[in-house]
mmCIF file of C-alpha atoms in Angstrom:
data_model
loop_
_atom_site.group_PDB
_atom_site.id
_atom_site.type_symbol
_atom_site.label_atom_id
_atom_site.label_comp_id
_atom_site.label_asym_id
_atom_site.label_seq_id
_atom_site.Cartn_x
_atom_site.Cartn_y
_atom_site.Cartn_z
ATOM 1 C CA UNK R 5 -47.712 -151.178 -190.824
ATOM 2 C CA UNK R 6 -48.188 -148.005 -188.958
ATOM 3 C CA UNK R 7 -45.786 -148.375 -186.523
ATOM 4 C CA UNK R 8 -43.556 -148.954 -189.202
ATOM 5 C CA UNK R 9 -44.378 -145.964 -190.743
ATOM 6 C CA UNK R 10 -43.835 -143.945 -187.721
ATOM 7 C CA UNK R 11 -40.644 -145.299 -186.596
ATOM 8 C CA UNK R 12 -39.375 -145.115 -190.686
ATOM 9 C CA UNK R 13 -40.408 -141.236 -190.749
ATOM 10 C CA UNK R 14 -40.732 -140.022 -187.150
ATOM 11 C CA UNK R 15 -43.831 -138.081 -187.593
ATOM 12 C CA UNK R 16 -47.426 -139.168 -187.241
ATOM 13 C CA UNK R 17 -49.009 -137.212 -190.473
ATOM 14 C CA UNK R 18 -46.480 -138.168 -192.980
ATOM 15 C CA UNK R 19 -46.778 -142.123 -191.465
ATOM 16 C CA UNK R 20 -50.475 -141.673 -192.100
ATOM 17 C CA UNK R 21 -49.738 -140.830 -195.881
ATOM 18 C CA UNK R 22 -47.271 -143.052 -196.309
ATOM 19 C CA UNK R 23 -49.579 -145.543 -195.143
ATOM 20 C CA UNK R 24 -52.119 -144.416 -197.129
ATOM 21 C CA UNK R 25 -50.371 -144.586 -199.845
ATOM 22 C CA UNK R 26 -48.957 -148.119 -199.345
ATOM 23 C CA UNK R 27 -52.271 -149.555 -199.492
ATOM 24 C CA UNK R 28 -53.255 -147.556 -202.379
ATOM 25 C CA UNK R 29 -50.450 -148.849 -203.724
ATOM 26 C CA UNK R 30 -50.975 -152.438 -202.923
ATOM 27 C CA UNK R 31 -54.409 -152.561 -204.139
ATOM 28 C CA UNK R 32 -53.982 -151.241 -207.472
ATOM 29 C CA UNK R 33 -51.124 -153.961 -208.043
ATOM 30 C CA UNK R 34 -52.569 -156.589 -206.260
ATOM 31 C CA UNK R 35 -52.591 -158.569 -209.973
ATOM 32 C CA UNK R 36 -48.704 -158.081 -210.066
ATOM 33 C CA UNK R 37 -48.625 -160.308 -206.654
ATOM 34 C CA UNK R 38 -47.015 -163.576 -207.652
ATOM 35 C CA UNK R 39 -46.990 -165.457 -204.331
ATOM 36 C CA UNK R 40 -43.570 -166.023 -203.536
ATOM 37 C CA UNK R 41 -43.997 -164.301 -200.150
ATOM 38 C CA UNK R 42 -47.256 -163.975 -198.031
ATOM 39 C CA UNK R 43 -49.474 -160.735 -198.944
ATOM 40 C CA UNK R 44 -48.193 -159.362 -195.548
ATOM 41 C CA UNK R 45 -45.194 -159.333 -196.273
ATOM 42 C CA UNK R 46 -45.346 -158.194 -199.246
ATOM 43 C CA UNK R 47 -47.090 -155.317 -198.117
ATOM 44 C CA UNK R 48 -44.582 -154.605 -195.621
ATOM 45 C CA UNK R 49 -42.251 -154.453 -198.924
ATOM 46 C CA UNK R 50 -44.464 -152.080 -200.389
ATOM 47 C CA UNK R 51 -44.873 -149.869 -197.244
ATOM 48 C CA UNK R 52 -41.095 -149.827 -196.250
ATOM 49 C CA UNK R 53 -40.373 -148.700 -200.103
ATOM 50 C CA UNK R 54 -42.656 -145.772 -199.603
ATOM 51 C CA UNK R 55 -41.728 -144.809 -196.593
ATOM 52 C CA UNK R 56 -37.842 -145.049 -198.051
ATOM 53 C CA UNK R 57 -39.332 -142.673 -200.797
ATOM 54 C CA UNK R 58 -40.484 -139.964 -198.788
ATOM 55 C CA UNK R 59 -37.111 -140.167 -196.690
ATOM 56 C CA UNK R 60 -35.311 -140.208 -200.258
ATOM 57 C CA UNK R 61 -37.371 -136.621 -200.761
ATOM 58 C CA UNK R 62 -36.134 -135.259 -197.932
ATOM 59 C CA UNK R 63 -32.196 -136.110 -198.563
ATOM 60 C CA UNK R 64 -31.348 -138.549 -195.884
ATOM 61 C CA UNK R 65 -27.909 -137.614 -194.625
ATOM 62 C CA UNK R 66 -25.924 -139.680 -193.520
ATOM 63 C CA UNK R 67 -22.740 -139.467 -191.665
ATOM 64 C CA UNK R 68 -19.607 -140.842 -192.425
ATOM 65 C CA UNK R 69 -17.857 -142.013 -189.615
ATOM 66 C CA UNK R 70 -14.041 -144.175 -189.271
ATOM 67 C CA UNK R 71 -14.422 -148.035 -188.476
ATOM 68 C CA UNK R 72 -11.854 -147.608 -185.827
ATOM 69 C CA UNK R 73 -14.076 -145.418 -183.597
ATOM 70 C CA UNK R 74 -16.744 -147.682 -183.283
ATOM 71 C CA UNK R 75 -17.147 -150.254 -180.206
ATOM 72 C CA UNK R 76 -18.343 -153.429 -181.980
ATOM 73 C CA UNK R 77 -18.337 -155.070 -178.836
ATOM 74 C CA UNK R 78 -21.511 -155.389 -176.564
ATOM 75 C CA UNK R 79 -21.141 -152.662 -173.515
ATOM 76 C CA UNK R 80 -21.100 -155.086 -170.637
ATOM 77 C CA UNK R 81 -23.621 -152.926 -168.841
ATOM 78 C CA UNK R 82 -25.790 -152.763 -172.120
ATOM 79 C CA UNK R 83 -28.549 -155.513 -170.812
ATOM 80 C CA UNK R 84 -28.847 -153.925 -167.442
ATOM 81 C CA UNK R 85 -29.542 -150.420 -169.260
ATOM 82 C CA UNK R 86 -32.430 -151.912 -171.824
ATOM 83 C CA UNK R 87 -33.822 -154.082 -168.843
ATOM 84 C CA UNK R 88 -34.491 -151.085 -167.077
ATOM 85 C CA UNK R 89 -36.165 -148.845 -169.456
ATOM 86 C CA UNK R 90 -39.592 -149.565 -170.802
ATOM 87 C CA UNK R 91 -39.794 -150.416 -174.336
ATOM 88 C CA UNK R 92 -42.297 -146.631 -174.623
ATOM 89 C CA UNK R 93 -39.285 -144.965 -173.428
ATOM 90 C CA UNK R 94 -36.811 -146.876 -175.662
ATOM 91 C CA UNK R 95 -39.510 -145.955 -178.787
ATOM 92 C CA UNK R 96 -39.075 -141.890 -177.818
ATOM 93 C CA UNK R 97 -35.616 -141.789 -177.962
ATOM 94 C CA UNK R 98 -35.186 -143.794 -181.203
ATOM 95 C CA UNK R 99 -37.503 -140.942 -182.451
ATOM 96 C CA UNK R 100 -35.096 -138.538 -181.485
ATOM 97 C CA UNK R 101 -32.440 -139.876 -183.606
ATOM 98 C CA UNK R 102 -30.895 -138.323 -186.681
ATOM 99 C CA UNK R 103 -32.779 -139.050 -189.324
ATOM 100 C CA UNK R 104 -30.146 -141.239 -190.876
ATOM 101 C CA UNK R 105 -29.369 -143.281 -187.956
ATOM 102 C CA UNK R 106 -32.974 -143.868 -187.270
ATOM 103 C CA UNK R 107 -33.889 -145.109 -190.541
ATOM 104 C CA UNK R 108 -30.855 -147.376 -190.525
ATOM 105 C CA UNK R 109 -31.723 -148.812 -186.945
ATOM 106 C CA UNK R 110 -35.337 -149.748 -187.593
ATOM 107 C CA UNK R 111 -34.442 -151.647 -190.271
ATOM 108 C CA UNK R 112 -31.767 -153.702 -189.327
ATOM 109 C CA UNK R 113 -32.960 -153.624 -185.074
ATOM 110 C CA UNK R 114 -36.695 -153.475 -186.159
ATOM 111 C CA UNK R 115 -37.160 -155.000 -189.683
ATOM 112 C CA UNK R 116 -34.963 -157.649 -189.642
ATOM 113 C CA UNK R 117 -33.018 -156.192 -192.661
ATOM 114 C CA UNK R 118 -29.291 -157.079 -192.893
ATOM 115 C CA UNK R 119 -26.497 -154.619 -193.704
ATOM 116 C CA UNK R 120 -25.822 -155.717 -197.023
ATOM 117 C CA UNK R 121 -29.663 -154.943 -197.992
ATOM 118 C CA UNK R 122 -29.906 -151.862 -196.537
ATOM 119 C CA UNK R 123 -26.908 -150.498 -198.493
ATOM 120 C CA UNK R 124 -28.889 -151.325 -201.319
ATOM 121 C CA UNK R 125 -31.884 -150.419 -200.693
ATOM 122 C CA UNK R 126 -30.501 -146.492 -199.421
ATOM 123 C CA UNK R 127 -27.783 -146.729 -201.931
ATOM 124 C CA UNK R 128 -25.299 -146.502 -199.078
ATOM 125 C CA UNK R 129 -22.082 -148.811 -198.736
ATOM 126 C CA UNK R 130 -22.713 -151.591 -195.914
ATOM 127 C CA UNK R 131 -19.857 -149.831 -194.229
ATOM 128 C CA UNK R 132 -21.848 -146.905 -193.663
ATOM 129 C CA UNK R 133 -24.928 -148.800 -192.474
ATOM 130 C CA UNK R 134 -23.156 -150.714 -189.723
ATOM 131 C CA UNK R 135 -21.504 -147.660 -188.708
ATOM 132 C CA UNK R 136 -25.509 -145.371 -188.397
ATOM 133 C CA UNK R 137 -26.411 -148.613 -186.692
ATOM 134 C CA UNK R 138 -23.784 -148.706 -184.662
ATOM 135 C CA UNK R 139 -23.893 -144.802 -184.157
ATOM 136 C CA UNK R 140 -27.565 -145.493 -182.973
ATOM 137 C CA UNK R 141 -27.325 -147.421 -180.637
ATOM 138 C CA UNK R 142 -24.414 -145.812 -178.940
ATOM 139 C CA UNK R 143 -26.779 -142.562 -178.803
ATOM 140 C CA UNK R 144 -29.532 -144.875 -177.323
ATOM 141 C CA UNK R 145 -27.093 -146.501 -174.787
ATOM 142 C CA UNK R 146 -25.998 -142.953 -173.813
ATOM 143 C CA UNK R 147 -28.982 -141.303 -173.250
ATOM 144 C CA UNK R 148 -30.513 -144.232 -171.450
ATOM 145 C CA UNK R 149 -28.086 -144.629 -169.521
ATOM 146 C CA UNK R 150 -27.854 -140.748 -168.227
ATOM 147 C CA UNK R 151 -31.589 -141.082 -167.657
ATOM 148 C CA UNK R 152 -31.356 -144.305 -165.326
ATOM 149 C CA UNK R 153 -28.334 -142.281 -163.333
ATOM 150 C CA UNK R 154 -31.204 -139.425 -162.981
ATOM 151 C CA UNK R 155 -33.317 -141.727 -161.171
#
C-alpha cells in the first residue's frame, strides 16, 4: 500500500499520510465491510481513494491532447528499451512525470484499472485517460531510450 501511495503522489511524506490515513480510515469502517471483495483489496480501494483525494486537492491537470497524434501501436523497439532498464530506473522516471500522466499510468499500467474506470473515478472522459496513458509512456519510451544511447 505504500508503494502505491508513492507512485499515486510522488512524494514520500504525503504517501506516509495518505497511508496513514487509509488505515485510519479502514479501521473505523471496518463494520461497513460487506465481503464482496477480500479486506486487501478493499483496502487498496480505500487507499487509492485517498490518495485520489489529496491529488483532487492539488488540481490534477490534465492535458488535452488530439487522438490523431498518438501512436497506438507498440514501438517495435519498445521491448528491447524496457528489457534493458532496471525496473528502479523505470520507477524514477515514472516519478518524474506530470502529475496527470503519472496518476493515470499507475492506475491503468500499475493498478490494473481500465480506462473506462479511471474516467470515472478522476471525472475525466476515457478519451483523455488513454491519451495521459498514452502520453506516459511515450515520455517513458523517450527518456529511456536517450539514456540507453548514453551508455
Amino acid at each position: 500500500m505504500y508503494n502505491l501511495c508513492i507512485r499515486m503522489l510522488g512524494d514520500q511524506a504525503a504517501a506516509e499520510d495518505a497511508l496513514q490515513e487509509a488505515f485510519v480510515n479502514a479501521f473505523s469502517n471496518i463494520h461497513r465491510f460487506e465481503g464482496r471483495s477480500s479486506v486487501g483489496a478493499w483496502i487498496k480501494r480505500i487507499t487509492v481513494n485517498k490518495c485520489l483525494s489529496i491529488l483532487n486537492k492539488r488540481k490534477l491537470f490534465f492535458e488535452a491532447l488530439d487522438e490523431r497524434v498518438m501512436n497506438l501501436e507498440e514501438d517495435k523497439q519498445e521491448a528491447y528499451i524496457w528489457a534493458d532498464i532496471s525496473p528502479a530506473r523505470v520507477h524514477q522516471e515514472i516519478k518524474k512525470l506530470p502529475e496527470g500522466c503519472r496518476v493515470i499510468f499507475n492506475l491503468y499500467q500499475l493498478e490494473g484499472y481500465d480506462h473506462q474506470e479511471i474516467s470515472e473515478i478522476l471525472g475525466v472522459s476515457v478519451s483523455t485517460s488513454k491519451s495521459q496513458f498514452h502520453r506516459a509512456r511515450k515520455l517513458l519510451r523517450e527518456r529511456l531510450a536517450k539514456e540507453l544511447e548514453a551508455q
